[in-house]
Coordinates of C-alpha atoms and ligand atoms in Angstrom, one line a residue:
M22 CA 0.1 0.5 0.0
K23 CA 1.1 3.3 0.0
A24 CA 1.9 5.4 2.6
I25 CA 3.2 8.8 3.8
R26 CA 6.7 8.0 5.8
V27 CA 9.2 9.7 7.9
H28 CA 12.9 9.2 8.5
A29 CA 14.3 12.2 9.1
T30 CA 12.6 15.0 10.9
G31 CA 12.1 18.5 9.3
G32 CA 10.1 20.1 6.7
P33 CA 7.8 19.7 4.6
E34 CA 10.6 18.3 2.2
V35 CA 11.2 15.0 4.7
L36 CA 7.2 13.3 4.1
R37 CA 8.3 10.9 1.7
L38 CA 5.3 8.1 0.0
E39 CA 5.8 4.9 -0.2
E40 CA 5.4 1.2 -0.9
V41 CA 4.4 -0.8 2.9
P42 CA 3.0 -3.4 3.6
V43 CA -0.4 -3.0 4.0
P44 CA -1.4 -3.8 8.6
V45 CA -1.4 -6.9 10.6
P46 CA -3.8 -5.6 13.1
G47 CA -3.4 -6.9 16.8
A48 CA -5.3 -8.6 19.6
G49 CA -8.1 -5.8 20.2
Q50 CA -6.4 -3.8 16.8
I51 CA -8.6 -3.3 13.9
V52 CA -7.6 -2.4 10.4
I53 CA -9.5 0.3 8.6
R54 CA -8.6 0.9 4.5
V55 CA -8.6 4.9 4.1
E56 CA -11.5 6.9 2.7
A57 CA -10.1 10.2 3.6
A58 CA -7.6 11.5 6.1
G59 CA -7.6 14.3 8.5
V60 CA -4.3 15.7 8.3
N61 CA -3.6 18.1 12.1
F62 CA -1.2 21.4 12.7
V63 CA -0.1 17.4 15.4
D64 CA 1.2 15.8 12.6
V65 CA 3.4 19.2 11.3
Y66 CA 4.6 18.5 15.4
H67 CA 5.4 15.2 14.7
R68 CA 7.5 15.9 11.7
K69 CA 9.2 18.2 12.6
G70 CA 10.0 16.9 16.1
L71 CA 8.3 19.2 18.7
Y72 CA 6.4 16.5 19.7
P73 CA 9.1 12.9 19.4
V74 CA 8.1 9.5 17.8
A75 CA 10.5 6.2 17.6
L76 CA 12.1 7.4 13.6
P77 CA 10.8 5.5 10.7
F78 CA 6.7 6.6 11.2
T79 CA 3.8 6.8 9.4
L80 CA 1.8 10.0 9.2
G81 CA -1.7 11.2 10.6
R82 CA -3.5 10.3 13.2
E83 CA -7.0 11.2 11.8
A84 CA -9.1 9.1 9.5
A85 CA -12.0 7.6 8.3
G86 CA -12.9 4.6 5.6
V87 CA -13.9 0.8 6.3
V88 CA -12.6 -1.7 8.4
E89 CA -11.8 -4.8 6.3
R90 CA -10.1 -7.0 9.2
V91 CA -9.4 -6.6 13.0
G92 CA -7.6 -8.6 15.5
G93 CA -8.0 -11.1 18.5
G94 CA -11.0 -10.5 21.3
V95 CA -12.9 -6.7 19.1
A96 CA -16.1 -7.1 19.9
T97 CA -16.2 -3.2 19.6
C98 CA -16.9 -3.5 14.7
R99 CA -17.3 -5.5 12.7
P100 CA -15.5 -5.9 8.2
G101 CA -17.1 -3.5 6.2
D102 CA -18.8 -1.1 9.7
R103 CA -17.7 2.2 8.2
V104 CA -16.3 4.0 11.1
V105 CA -13.9 6.8 12.6
S106 CA -10.3 7.3 14.4
E107 CA -8.5 11.1 16.1
S108 CA -5.9 8.5 17.2
L109 CA -4.8 6.0 15.0
I110 CA -1.4 4.3 13.9
G111 CA -0.2 6.1 10.2
G112 CA -3.8 7.6 8.7
Y113 CA -1.9 9.1 5.7
A114 CA -2.0 5.4 4.3
E115 CA -4.2 3.4 1.9
Y116 CA -4.2 1.5 4.9
A117 CA -4.1 2.1 8.7
L118 CA -4.3 0.4 12.5
A119 CA -6.0 1.1 15.7
A120 CA -7.3 0.8 19.3
A121 CA -10.8 -0.6 19.0
E122 CA -11.5 0.7 21.3
R123 CA -10.9 4.5 19.8
V124 CA -12.9 3.9 16.8
V125 CA -16.5 5.9 16.5
P126 CA -19.4 4.6 14.7
L127 CA -20.0 7.3 11.7
P128 CA -23.5 7.8 11.1
R129 CA -25.7 7.2 7.4
E130 CA -26.1 10.8 7.9
V131 CA -22.0 11.4 7.8
S132 CA -20.1 11.1 5.0
S133 CA -16.4 9.9 5.3
R134 CA -14.7 12.9 4.2
V135 CA -17.0 14.2 5.9
G136 CA -16.5 12.3 9.4
A137 CA -12.8 13.0 9.0
A138 CA -12.9 16.4 9.0
V139 CA -14.2 17.1 11.9
I140 CA -13.1 14.1 14.3
L141 CA -9.9 15.3 16.9
Q142 CA -11.5 18.7 15.5
G143 CA -14.3 18.6 17.0
L144 CA -14.0 16.5 19.9
T145 CA -11.8 19.5 20.8
A146 CA -14.0 22.4 20.2
H147 CA -16.5 20.2 22.7
F148 CA -14.2 19.9 25.2
L149 CA -13.1 23.3 25.4
A150 CA -16.4 25.2 24.9
T151 CA -17.8 22.1 26.9
S152 CA -15.9 20.8 29.6
T153 CA -12.7 23.7 30.2
Y154 CA -14.4 26.0 30.2
P155 CA -18.7 25.5 30.0
L156 CA -19.6 29.0 28.5
R157 CA -23.1 29.5 29.4
P158 CA -25.4 32.6 27.9
G159 CA -24.1 36.0 28.7
D160 CA -20.4 34.7 28.6
T161 CA -18.0 36.4 26.2
C162 CA -15.0 34.3 25.1
L163 CA -12.1 35.4 22.2
V164 CA -11.3 33.0 19.9
H165 CA -8.2 33.3 18.8
A166 CA -7.6 31.7 14.9
A167 CA -11.2 31.5 14.3
A168 CA -11.1 30.4 10.4
G169 CA -8.9 27.6 10.9
G170 CA -10.5 23.8 11.4
V171 CA -11.1 24.7 15.2
G172 CA -11.4 28.1 15.0
L173 CA -14.7 27.6 12.5
L174 CA -16.4 24.7 15.1
L175 CA -15.7 26.2 18.0
C176 CA -18.1 29.7 17.3
Q177 CA -20.6 28.0 15.7
I178 CA -20.4 25.7 18.9
A179 CA -19.4 28.4 21.3
S180 CA -22.5 30.5 19.8
R181 CA -24.6 27.3 20.1
L182 CA -23.9 27.4 23.4
G183 CA -25.0 31.6 24.1
A184 CA -21.8 33.4 24.6
R185 CA -20.8 35.3 22.9
V186 CA -18.2 35.7 20.4
I187 CA -15.0 36.7 19.1
G188 CA -12.8 35.4 16.4
T189 CA -9.6 36.6 15.3
V190 CA -8.1 35.8 11.8
S191 CA -6.1 37.1 9.5
T192 CA -7.8 38.0 6.9
E193 CA -10.6 39.8 5.1
E194 CA -11.5 36.5 3.9
K195 CA -11.7 34.8 7.4
A196 CA -13.3 36.8 8.7
R197 CA -16.3 36.0 6.3
L198 CA -15.8 32.5 7.0
A199 CA -15.7 33.1 11.6
R200 CA -18.8 35.4 11.0
E201 CA -20.8 32.8 9.1
A202 CA -19.4 29.8 11.6
G203 CA -21.4 32.7 14.2
A204 CA -18.7 34.6 15.3
H205 CA -20.9 38.1 16.9
E206 CA -17.6 40.1 16.5
V207 CA -14.6 40.0 14.3
I208 CA -11.2 41.5 14.5
L209 CA -7.9 40.5 12.6
Y210 CA -5.2 40.3 14.8
T211 CA -2.8 40.7 11.4
R212 CA -4.0 44.6 11.6
D213 CA -5.3 45.3 15.0
D214 CA -4.5 44.9 18.1
F215 CA -6.9 42.5 19.3
Q216 CA -6.5 43.9 23.2
A217 CA -7.7 46.6 22.7
E218 CA -9.8 45.5 20.5
T219 CA -11.4 43.2 22.8
R220 CA -11.3 45.8 25.5
R221 CA -13.3 48.0 23.7
I222 CA -15.8 45.9 22.5
T223 CA -16.5 44.9 25.2
G224 CA -16.7 47.6 27.4
G225 CA -13.8 47.7 29.0
A226 CA -14.9 44.2 31.2
G227 CA -12.3 41.8 29.4
V228 CA -13.7 37.9 28.4
R229 CA -14.2 35.4 30.8
V230 CA -11.9 33.0 28.9
V231 CA -10.0 32.8 25.7
Y232 CA -8.9 30.1 23.7
D233 CA -6.1 30.3 21.9
S234 CA -4.6 27.7 20.2
V235 CA -1.9 30.0 18.1
G236 CA 0.5 30.7 21.4
R237 CA 3.5 32.5 21.1
T238 CA 2.4 36.0 19.3
T239 CA -1.0 36.1 21.1
F240 CA -0.3 34.3 24.2
L241 CA 1.2 37.0 26.4
K242 CA -1.3 39.9 24.8
S243 CA -4.2 36.9 25.3
L244 CA -4.0 37.2 28.7
D245 CA -4.5 41.3 29.1
C246 CA -8.1 40.7 27.6
L247 CA -9.4 38.7 30.4
A248 CA -11.8 40.0 33.1
T249 CA -11.2 39.3 37.0
R250 CA -10.8 35.1 37.7
G251 CA -11.3 34.7 33.6
M252 CA -9.7 31.4 32.3
M253 CA -6.8 31.1 30.4
V254 CA -6.8 28.6 28.1
L255 CA -4.0 27.6 24.9
Y256 CA -4.8 24.6 23.1
G257 CA -1.8 24.6 20.9
Q258 CA 0.9 26.8 20.2
S259 CA 0.3 27.3 15.8
S260 CA 3.0 30.2 15.6
G261 CA 5.4 28.9 18.4
P262 CA 5.7 27.3 22.2
V263 CA 5.5 29.1 24.6
G264 CA 8.4 30.7 26.5
A265 CA 8.2 29.8 30.4
F266 CA 6.7 32.7 31.6
D267 CA 6.2 33.3 35.5
P268 CA 2.7 32.5 37.9
Q269 CA 2.9 35.8 39.2
L270 CA 1.4 36.9 36.1
L271 CA -1.7 35.3 36.4
N272 CA -2.0 37.2 40.4
Q273 CA -1.3 40.9 38.8
K274 CA -3.3 40.8 36.0
G275 CA -6.5 39.1 38.0
S276 CA -5.8 36.1 39.9
L277 CA -6.8 34.4 36.3
F278 CA -7.3 30.4 35.6
L279 CA -4.3 29.0 33.0
T280 CA -4.6 26.0 31.8
R281 CA -3.4 23.9 28.6
P282 CA -5.6 20.7 27.7
T283 CA -5.4 18.7 25.1
V284 CA -7.7 16.1 24.1
A285 CA -6.4 12.8 25.1
H286 CA -7.0 13.4 28.8
Y287 CA -10.8 15.0 27.5
V288 CA -11.7 11.6 25.4
A289 CA -9.7 9.1 28.2
T290 CA -12.3 7.0 27.9
R291 CA -14.0 4.7 25.8
A292 CA -17.4 6.3 27.4
E293 CA -16.5 9.8 26.7
L294 CA -15.3 9.2 23.1
L295 CA -18.6 8.3 22.8
E296 CA -20.1 10.5 24.4
R297 CA -18.7 13.7 23.3
A298 CA -18.4 11.7 19.3
E299 CA -22.0 10.3 19.2
E300 CA -23.6 15.1 20.6
L301 CA -20.5 16.2 17.5
L302 CA -21.4 13.6 14.8
G303 CA -25.1 13.9 15.8
W304 CA -25.3 17.7 14.8
V305 CA -22.6 16.6 11.9
A306 CA -25.3 14.7 10.7
D307 CA -28.6 17.1 11.6
E308 CA -26.2 20.1 10.3
S309 CA -26.8 22.3 12.6
L310 CA -22.6 21.8 12.6
A311 CA -21.7 22.6 9.0
V312 CA -17.9 21.6 8.3
R313 CA -15.8 23.0 6.1
I314 CA -13.2 21.6 4.1
G315 CA -10.8 23.9 2.6
L316 CA -8.2 21.4 0.8
E317 CA -8.1 18.7 0.0
A318 CA -5.9 17.1 -1.7
P319 CA -4.6 13.5 -3.2
L320 CA -2.0 11.7 -0.3
A321 CA 1.5 12.2 -2.5
A322 CA 0.8 16.1 -2.6
A323 CA 1.0 16.2 1.1
A324 CA 4.1 18.0 1.6
E325 CA 2.3 20.8 0.2
A326 CA -0.8 20.3 2.2
H327 CA 1.6 20.8 5.4
T328 CA 3.3 23.8 3.6
E329 CA 0.1 25.4 3.4
L330 CA -1.2 24.7 6.2
E331 CA 1.4 26.1 8.7
A332 CA 1.7 29.5 5.9
R333 CA -2.0 30.3 7.1
R334 CA -3.2 30.2 3.4
T335 CA -5.4 27.5 5.0
T336 CA -9.6 28.1 6.0
G337 CA -11.5 25.2 7.7
K338 CA -10.3 21.5 7.8
V339 CA -7.0 20.0 5.1
L340 CA -7.9 16.3 3.9
L341 CA -6.2 13.4 2.4
I342 CA -7.0 11.5 0.0
P343 CA -6.0 7.9 -0.3
Ligands
LIG286 N1 -5.0 20.3 23.0 C1 -5.9 19.6 21.8 O1 -6.0 18.4 22.6 C2 -5.3 20.0 20.3 C3 -6.8 19.6 18.7 C4 -6.1 20.3 17.6 C5 -6.2 21.2 17.8 N2 -4.7 21.9 18.5 C6 -3.9 23.1 18.0 O2 -5.6 24.1 18.0 C7 -4.3 24.6 16.9 C8 -5.5 24.5 15.4 O3 -5.8 23.6 14.7 P1 -5.7 23.7 13.8 O4 -5.8 21.8 12.9 O5 -7.1 23.7 13.5 O6 -5.3 24.3 11.8 P2 -5.6 26.0 11.9 O7 -6.3 26.6 12.6 O8 -6.4 25.1 11.2 O9 -4.0 26.3 11.4 C9 -3.9 27.9 12.1 C10 -4.3 28.9 12.4 O10 -3.5 29.6 13.6 C11 -2.7 30.6 12.6 N3 -1.6 31.6 12.8 C12 -1.3 32.5 13.5 N4 -0.8 32.2 13.7 C13 0.8 31.1 13.0 C14 1.3 31.2 12.8 N5 2.4 31.7 12.6 N6 1.8 30.0 11.6 C15 1.1 29.2 11.4 N7 0.0 28.9 11.5 C16 -0.5 30.8 12.6 C17 -4.3 31.4 11.4 O11 -4.9 31.7 10.8 P3 -4.8 33.4 10.6 O12 -4.5 32.8 9.3 O13 -6.3 33.9 10.8 O14 -4.5 34.1 11.7 C18 -3.7 29.1 10.9 O15 -4.5 29.3 9.5 C19 -2.9 24.2 15.9 O16 -2.1 24.7 16.8 C20 -3.1 22.5 16.4 O17 -2.3 21.8 17.9 C21 -4.8 21.6 19.8

């Protein structure tokens, strides 16, 4: 089968399309025939070595398709079932291995493309808005990179929970998409000072929560956007990791809360994974949550897809089709 392999960490040029054996499922594992694979920033971190993975490896954690084979002791799915997972092993491939416990059935109404487009970023938006800082009607939140994969989903989920959403984006086109996704106010943070704008929009009060996936370039200013006892949710680092900082800052800026959550800890059990995924995929199936696929490329174009994502030229989801 064809797969995108990484033999050395580095730029997009290290991604190689190679012929490798189809994986064989061990006990508790399944093999999925991949119909669509999701491209995520975590793949960039794996490719660069920011999150180390033993070399060589097949890149990609997220894909949807059809169960091809099951290993011993698998009771949760059968060959022929349509499934999706955000934590499989080697998703940028024609076939991928998964722990049977970590795959979710795809509803009939949700295609493999849409399933692969929504599961990781959607579960992320879901836990951020419903668990990390559970938004309530009347809360105001600031969502950075609001036209990105997580961003467009988070704007929709936050506004359906009754929150007032302020989004930041880099271009007018992205501003339009963020507004369509439910952002009430949009700040072009490449042009305007997002801290001053957030204070102006909130009448000086600040927001209850900042959902910050941008990291290095936004982190400190984001603290200044928060109301007293507000929560800083740093959940990514698209612009680079945040450096060391003094916790005393949290006191000075208003007894702030800081958390650095990751999806794995919010779907740690199969029960929690299914509960969140069923609600999320239910919203997709009844069309109350829109999934934007901004770029779809063949598997062989994985390097180009990474280049686009890292250059901030994508909106919504990036998919690879084997
Ligand atoms: N904690 C978790 O469990 C979890 C789960 C999923 C994703 N994430 C994180 O969430 C973030 C978003 O992921 P995604 O896949 O949905 O990506 P994305 O938001 O679609 O793409 C990243 C966006 O970040 C913005 N950005 C600002 N400065 C940037 C820079 N210097 N370089 C690149 N992008 C920059 C860009 O939007 P503008 O052009 O509008 O600035 C860009 O489009 C990533 O940091 C990812 O690691 C975390």
